[in-house]
N, C-alpha and C. Protein backbone atom coordinates (compact mmCIF):
# COMPACT_ATOMS: atom_id res chain seq x y z
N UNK A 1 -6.91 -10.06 1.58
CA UNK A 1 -5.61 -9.72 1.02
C UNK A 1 -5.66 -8.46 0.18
N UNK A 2 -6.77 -8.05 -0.10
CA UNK A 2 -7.37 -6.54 -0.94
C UNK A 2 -6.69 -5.60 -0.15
N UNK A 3 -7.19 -5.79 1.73
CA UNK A 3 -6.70 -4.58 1.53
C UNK A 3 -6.04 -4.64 2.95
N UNK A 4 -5.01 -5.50 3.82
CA UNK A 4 -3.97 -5.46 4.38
C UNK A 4 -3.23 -6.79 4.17
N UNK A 5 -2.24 -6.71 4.09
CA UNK A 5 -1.23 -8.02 4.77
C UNK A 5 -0.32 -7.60 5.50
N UNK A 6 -0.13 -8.70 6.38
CA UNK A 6 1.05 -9.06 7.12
C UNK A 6 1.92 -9.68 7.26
N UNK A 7 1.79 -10.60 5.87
CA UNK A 7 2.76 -11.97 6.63
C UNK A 7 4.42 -11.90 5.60
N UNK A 8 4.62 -10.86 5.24
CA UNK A 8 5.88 -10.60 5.49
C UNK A 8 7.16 -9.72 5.95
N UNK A 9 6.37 -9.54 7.02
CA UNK A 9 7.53 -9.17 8.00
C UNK A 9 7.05 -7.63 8.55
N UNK A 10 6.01 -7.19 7.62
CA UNK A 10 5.67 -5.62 7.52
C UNK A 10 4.26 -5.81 7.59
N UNK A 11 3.48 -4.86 7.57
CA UNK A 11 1.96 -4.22 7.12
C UNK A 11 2.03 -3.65 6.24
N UNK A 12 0.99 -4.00 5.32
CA UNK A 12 0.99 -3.22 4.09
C UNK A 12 -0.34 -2.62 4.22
N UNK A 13 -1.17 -1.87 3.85
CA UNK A 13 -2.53 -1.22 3.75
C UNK A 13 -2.72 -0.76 2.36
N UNK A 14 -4.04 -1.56 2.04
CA UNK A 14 -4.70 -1.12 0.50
C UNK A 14 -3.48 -1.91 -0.39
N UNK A 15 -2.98 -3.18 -0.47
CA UNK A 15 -1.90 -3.36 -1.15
C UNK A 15 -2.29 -3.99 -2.72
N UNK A 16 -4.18 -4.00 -2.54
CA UNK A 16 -4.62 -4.74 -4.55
C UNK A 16 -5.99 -4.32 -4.29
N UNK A 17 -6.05 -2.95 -3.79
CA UNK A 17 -7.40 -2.20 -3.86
C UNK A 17 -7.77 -2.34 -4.93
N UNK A 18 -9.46 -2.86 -5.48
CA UNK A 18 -9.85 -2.94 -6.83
C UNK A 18 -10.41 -1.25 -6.96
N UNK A 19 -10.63 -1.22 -8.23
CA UNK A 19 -11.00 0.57 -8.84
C UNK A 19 -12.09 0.30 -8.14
N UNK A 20 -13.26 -0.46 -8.35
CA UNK A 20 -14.27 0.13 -7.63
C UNK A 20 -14.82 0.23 -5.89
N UNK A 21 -13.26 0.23 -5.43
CA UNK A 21 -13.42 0.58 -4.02
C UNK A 21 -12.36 1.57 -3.53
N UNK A 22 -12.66 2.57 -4.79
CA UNK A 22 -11.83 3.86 -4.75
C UNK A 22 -11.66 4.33 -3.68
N UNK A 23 -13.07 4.55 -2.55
CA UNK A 23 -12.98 5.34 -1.40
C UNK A 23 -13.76 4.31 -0.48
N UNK A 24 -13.01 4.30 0.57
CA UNK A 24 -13.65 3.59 1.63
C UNK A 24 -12.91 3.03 3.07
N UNK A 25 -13.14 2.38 3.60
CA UNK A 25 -12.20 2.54 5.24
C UNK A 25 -12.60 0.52 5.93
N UNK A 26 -12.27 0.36 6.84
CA UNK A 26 -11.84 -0.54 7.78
C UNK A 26 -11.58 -0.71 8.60
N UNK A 27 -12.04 -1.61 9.69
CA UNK A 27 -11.47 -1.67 11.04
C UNK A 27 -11.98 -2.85 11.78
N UNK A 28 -10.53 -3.00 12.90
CA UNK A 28 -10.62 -4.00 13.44
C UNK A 28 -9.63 -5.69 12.57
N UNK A 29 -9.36 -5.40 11.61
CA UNK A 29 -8.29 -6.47 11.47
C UNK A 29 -7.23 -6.89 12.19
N UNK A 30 -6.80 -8.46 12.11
CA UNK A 30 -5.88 -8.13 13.28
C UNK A 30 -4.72 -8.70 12.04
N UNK A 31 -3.20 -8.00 12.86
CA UNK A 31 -1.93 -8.04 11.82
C UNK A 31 -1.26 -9.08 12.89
N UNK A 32 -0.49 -10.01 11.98
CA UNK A 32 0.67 -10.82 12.78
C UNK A 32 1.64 -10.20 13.88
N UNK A 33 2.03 -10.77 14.78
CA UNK A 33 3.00 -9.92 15.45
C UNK A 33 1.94 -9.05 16.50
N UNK A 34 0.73 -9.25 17.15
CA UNK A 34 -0.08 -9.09 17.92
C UNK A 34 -0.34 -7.35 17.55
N UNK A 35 -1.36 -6.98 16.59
CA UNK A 35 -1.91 -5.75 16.66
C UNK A 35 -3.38 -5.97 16.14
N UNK A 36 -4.24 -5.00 15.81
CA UNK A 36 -5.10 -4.78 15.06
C UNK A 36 -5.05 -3.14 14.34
N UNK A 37 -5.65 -3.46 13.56
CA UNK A 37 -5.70 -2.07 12.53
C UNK A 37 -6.65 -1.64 11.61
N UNK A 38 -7.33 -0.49 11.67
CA UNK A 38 -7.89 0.58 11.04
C UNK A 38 -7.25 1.35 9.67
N UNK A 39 -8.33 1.38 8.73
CA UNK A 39 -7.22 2.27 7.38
C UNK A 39 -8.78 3.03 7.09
N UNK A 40 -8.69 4.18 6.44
CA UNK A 40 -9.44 4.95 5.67
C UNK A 40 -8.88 5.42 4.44
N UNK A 41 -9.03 5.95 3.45
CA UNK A 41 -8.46 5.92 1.91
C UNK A 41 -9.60 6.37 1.02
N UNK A 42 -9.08 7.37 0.45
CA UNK A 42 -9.83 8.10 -0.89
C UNK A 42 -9.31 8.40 -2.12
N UNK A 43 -9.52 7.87 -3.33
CA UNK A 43 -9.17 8.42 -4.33
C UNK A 43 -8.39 7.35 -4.52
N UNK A 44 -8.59 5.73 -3.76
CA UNK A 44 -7.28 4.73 -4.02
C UNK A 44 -6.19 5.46 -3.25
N UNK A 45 -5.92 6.39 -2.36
CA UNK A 45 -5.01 6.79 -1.27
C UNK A 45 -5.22 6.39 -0.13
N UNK A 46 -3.81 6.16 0.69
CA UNK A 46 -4.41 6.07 2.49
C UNK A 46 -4.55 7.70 2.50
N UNK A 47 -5.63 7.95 3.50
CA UNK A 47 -5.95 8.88 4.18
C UNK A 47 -5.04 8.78 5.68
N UNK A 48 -5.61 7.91 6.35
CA UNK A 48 -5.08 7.65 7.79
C UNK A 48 -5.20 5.93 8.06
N UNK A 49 -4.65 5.30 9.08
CA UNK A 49 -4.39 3.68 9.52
C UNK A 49 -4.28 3.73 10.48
N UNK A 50 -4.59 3.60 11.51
CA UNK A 50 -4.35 3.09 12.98
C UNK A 50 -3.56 1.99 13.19
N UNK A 51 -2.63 1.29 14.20
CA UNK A 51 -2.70 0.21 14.73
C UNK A 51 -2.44 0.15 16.50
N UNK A 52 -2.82 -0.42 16.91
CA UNK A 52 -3.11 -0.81 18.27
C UNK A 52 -2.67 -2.20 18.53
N UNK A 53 -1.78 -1.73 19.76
CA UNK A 53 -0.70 -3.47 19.65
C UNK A 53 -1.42 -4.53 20.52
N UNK A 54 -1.64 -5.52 20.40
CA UNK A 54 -2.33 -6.30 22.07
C UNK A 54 -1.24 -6.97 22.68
N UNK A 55 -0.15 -6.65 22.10
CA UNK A 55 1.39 -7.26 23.23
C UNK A 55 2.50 -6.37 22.59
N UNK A 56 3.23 -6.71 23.61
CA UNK A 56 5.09 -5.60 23.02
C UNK A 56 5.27 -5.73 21.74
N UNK A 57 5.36 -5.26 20.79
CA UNK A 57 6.15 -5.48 19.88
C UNK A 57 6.86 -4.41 18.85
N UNK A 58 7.33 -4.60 17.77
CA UNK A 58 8.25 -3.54 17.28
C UNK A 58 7.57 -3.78 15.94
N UNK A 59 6.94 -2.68 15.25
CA UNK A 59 6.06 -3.34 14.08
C UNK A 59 6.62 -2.20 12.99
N UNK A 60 6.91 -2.69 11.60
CA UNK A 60 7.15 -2.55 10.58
C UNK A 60 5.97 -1.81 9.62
N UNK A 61 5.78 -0.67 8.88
CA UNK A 61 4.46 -0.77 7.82
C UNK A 61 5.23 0.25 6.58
N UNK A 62 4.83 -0.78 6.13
CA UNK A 62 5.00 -0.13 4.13
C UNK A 62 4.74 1.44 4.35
N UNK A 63 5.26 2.19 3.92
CA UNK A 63 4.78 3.61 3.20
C UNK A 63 4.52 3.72 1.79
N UNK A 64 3.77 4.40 1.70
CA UNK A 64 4.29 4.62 -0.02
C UNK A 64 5.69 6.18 -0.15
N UNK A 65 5.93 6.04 -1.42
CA UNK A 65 7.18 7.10 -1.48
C UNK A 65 6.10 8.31 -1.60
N UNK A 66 5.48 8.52 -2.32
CA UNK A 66 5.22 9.85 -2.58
C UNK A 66 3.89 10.67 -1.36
N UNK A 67 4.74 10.40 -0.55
CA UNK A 67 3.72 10.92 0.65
C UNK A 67 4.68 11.19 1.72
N UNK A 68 3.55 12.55 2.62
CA UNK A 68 4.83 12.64 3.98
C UNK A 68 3.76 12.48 5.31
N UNK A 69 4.38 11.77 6.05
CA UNK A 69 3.82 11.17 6.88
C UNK A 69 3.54 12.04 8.27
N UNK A 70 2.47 11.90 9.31
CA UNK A 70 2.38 12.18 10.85
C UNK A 70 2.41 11.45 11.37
N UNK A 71 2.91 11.02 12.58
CA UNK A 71 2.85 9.92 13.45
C UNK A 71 2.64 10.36 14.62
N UNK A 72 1.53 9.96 15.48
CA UNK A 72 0.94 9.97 16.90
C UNK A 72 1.04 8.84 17.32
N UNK A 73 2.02 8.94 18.67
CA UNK A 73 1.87 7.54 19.46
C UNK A 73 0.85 7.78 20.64
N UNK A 74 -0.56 7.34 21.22
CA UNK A 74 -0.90 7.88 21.76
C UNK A 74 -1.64 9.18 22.09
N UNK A 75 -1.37 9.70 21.29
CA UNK A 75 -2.08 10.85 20.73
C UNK A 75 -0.82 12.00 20.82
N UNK A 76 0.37 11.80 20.63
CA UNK A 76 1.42 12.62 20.89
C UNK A 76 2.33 12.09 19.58
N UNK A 77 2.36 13.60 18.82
CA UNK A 77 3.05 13.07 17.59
C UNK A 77 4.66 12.90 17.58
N UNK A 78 5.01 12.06 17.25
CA UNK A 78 6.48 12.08 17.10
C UNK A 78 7.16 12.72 16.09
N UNK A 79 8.40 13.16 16.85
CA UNK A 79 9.08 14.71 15.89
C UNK A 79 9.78 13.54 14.65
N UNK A 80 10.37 12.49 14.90
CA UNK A 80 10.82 11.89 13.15
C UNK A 80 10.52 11.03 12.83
N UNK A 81 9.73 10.46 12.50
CA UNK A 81 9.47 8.72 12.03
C UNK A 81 10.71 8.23 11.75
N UNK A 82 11.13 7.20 11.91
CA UNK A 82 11.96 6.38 11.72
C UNK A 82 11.76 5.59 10.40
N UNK A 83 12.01 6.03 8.94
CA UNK A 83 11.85 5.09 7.93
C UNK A 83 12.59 4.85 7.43
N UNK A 84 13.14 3.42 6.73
CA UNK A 84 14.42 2.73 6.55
C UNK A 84 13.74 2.41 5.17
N UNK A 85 13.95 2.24 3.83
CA UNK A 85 13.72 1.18 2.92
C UNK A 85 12.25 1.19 2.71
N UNK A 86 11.65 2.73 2.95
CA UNK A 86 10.05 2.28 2.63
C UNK A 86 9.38 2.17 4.20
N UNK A 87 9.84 1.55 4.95
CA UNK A 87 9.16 0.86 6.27
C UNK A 87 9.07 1.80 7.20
N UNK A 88 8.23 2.44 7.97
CA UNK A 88 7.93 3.07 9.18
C UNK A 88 7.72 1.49 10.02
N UNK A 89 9.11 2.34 11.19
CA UNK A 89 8.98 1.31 12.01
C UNK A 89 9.03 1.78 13.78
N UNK A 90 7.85 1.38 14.53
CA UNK A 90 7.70 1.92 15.94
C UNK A 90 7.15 0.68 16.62
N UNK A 91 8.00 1.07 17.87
CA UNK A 91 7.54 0.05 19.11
C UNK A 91 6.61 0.69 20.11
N UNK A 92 5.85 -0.72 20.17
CA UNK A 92 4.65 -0.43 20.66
C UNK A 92 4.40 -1.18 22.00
N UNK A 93 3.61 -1.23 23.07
CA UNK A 93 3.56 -1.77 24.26
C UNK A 93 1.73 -2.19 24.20
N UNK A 94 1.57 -2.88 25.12
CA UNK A 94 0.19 -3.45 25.50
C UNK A 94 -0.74 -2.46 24.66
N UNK A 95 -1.37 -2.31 24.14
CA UNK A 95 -2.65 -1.52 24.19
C UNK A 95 -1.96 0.24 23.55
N UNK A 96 -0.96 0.24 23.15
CA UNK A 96 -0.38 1.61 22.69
C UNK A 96 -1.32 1.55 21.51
N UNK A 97 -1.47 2.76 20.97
CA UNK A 97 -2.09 3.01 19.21
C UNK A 97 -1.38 4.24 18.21
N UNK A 98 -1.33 3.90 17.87
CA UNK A 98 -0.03 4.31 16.57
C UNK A 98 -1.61 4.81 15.81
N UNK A 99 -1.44 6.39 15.36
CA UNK A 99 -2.22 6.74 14.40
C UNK A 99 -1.26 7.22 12.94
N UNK A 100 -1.45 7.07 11.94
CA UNK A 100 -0.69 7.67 10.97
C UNK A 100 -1.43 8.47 9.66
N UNK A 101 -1.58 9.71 9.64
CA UNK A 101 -1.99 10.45 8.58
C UNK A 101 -1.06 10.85 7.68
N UNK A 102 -1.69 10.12 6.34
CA UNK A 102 -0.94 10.50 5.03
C UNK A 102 -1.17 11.78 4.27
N UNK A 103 0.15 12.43 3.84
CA UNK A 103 -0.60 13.57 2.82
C UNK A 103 0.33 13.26 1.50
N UNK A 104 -0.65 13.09 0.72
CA UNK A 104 0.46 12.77 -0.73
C UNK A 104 0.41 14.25 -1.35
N UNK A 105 1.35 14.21 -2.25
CA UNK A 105 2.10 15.66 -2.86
C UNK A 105 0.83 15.55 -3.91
C-alpha cells in the first residue's frame, strides 16, 4: 500500500512513500480492473509508470497537480491526455501499455 493502490476506482503510484525510499522504482504489480504496472521516482517524485492491461478496460490514475504529463500508448504519444478531477483516464485493449513520463515544475 506504500507504493500503489487500486481499490478505489483509480491507481494511485507512490501514494505513503516513506523518506527513506526517496529514490527508487518497481515492477510488475498487478492493479484491479486487469493491468499490471511499473513506477520509477526520485526525489519522492514519479519519474515515469507504465501500465499494461491483460483485458479491455478503461483505467483511471491519480496525477499529481503540479506536473505536466506525456502519454505513449504503445509507443505513440497522445496529443491530449484526457484529465478530469486529477485522473488521467485511457482505454486500453489486451496487452496495450500506457507509458507516462512526469515532469514537475
Amino acid at each position: 500500500e506504500m507504493l500503489l493502490q487500486s481499490h478505489k476506482g483509480y491507481i494511485e503510484f507512490i501514494p505513503a512513500l516513506p523518506d527513506e525510499w526517496n529514490t527508487g522504482s518497481f515492477e510488475g504489480l498487478c492493479v484491479r480492473g486487469g493491468g499490471v504496472v511499473s513506477a520509477n521516482w526520485h526525489n519522492g517524485k514519479l519519474t515515469t509508470a507504465t501500465l499494461t492491461a491483460t483485458c479491455d478496460n478503461n483505467f483511471n490514475i491519480l496525477t499529481p497537480n503540479d506536473c505536466k504529463l506525456k502519454v505513449l500508448i504503445n509507443g505513440a504519444e497522445t496529443s491530449t491526455p484526457t484529465i478530469t478531477d486529477g485522473l488521467l483516464s485511457v482505454t486500453l485493449h489486451k496487452n496495450d501499455k500506457c507509458e507516462i513520463k512526469y515532469y514537475f515544475q
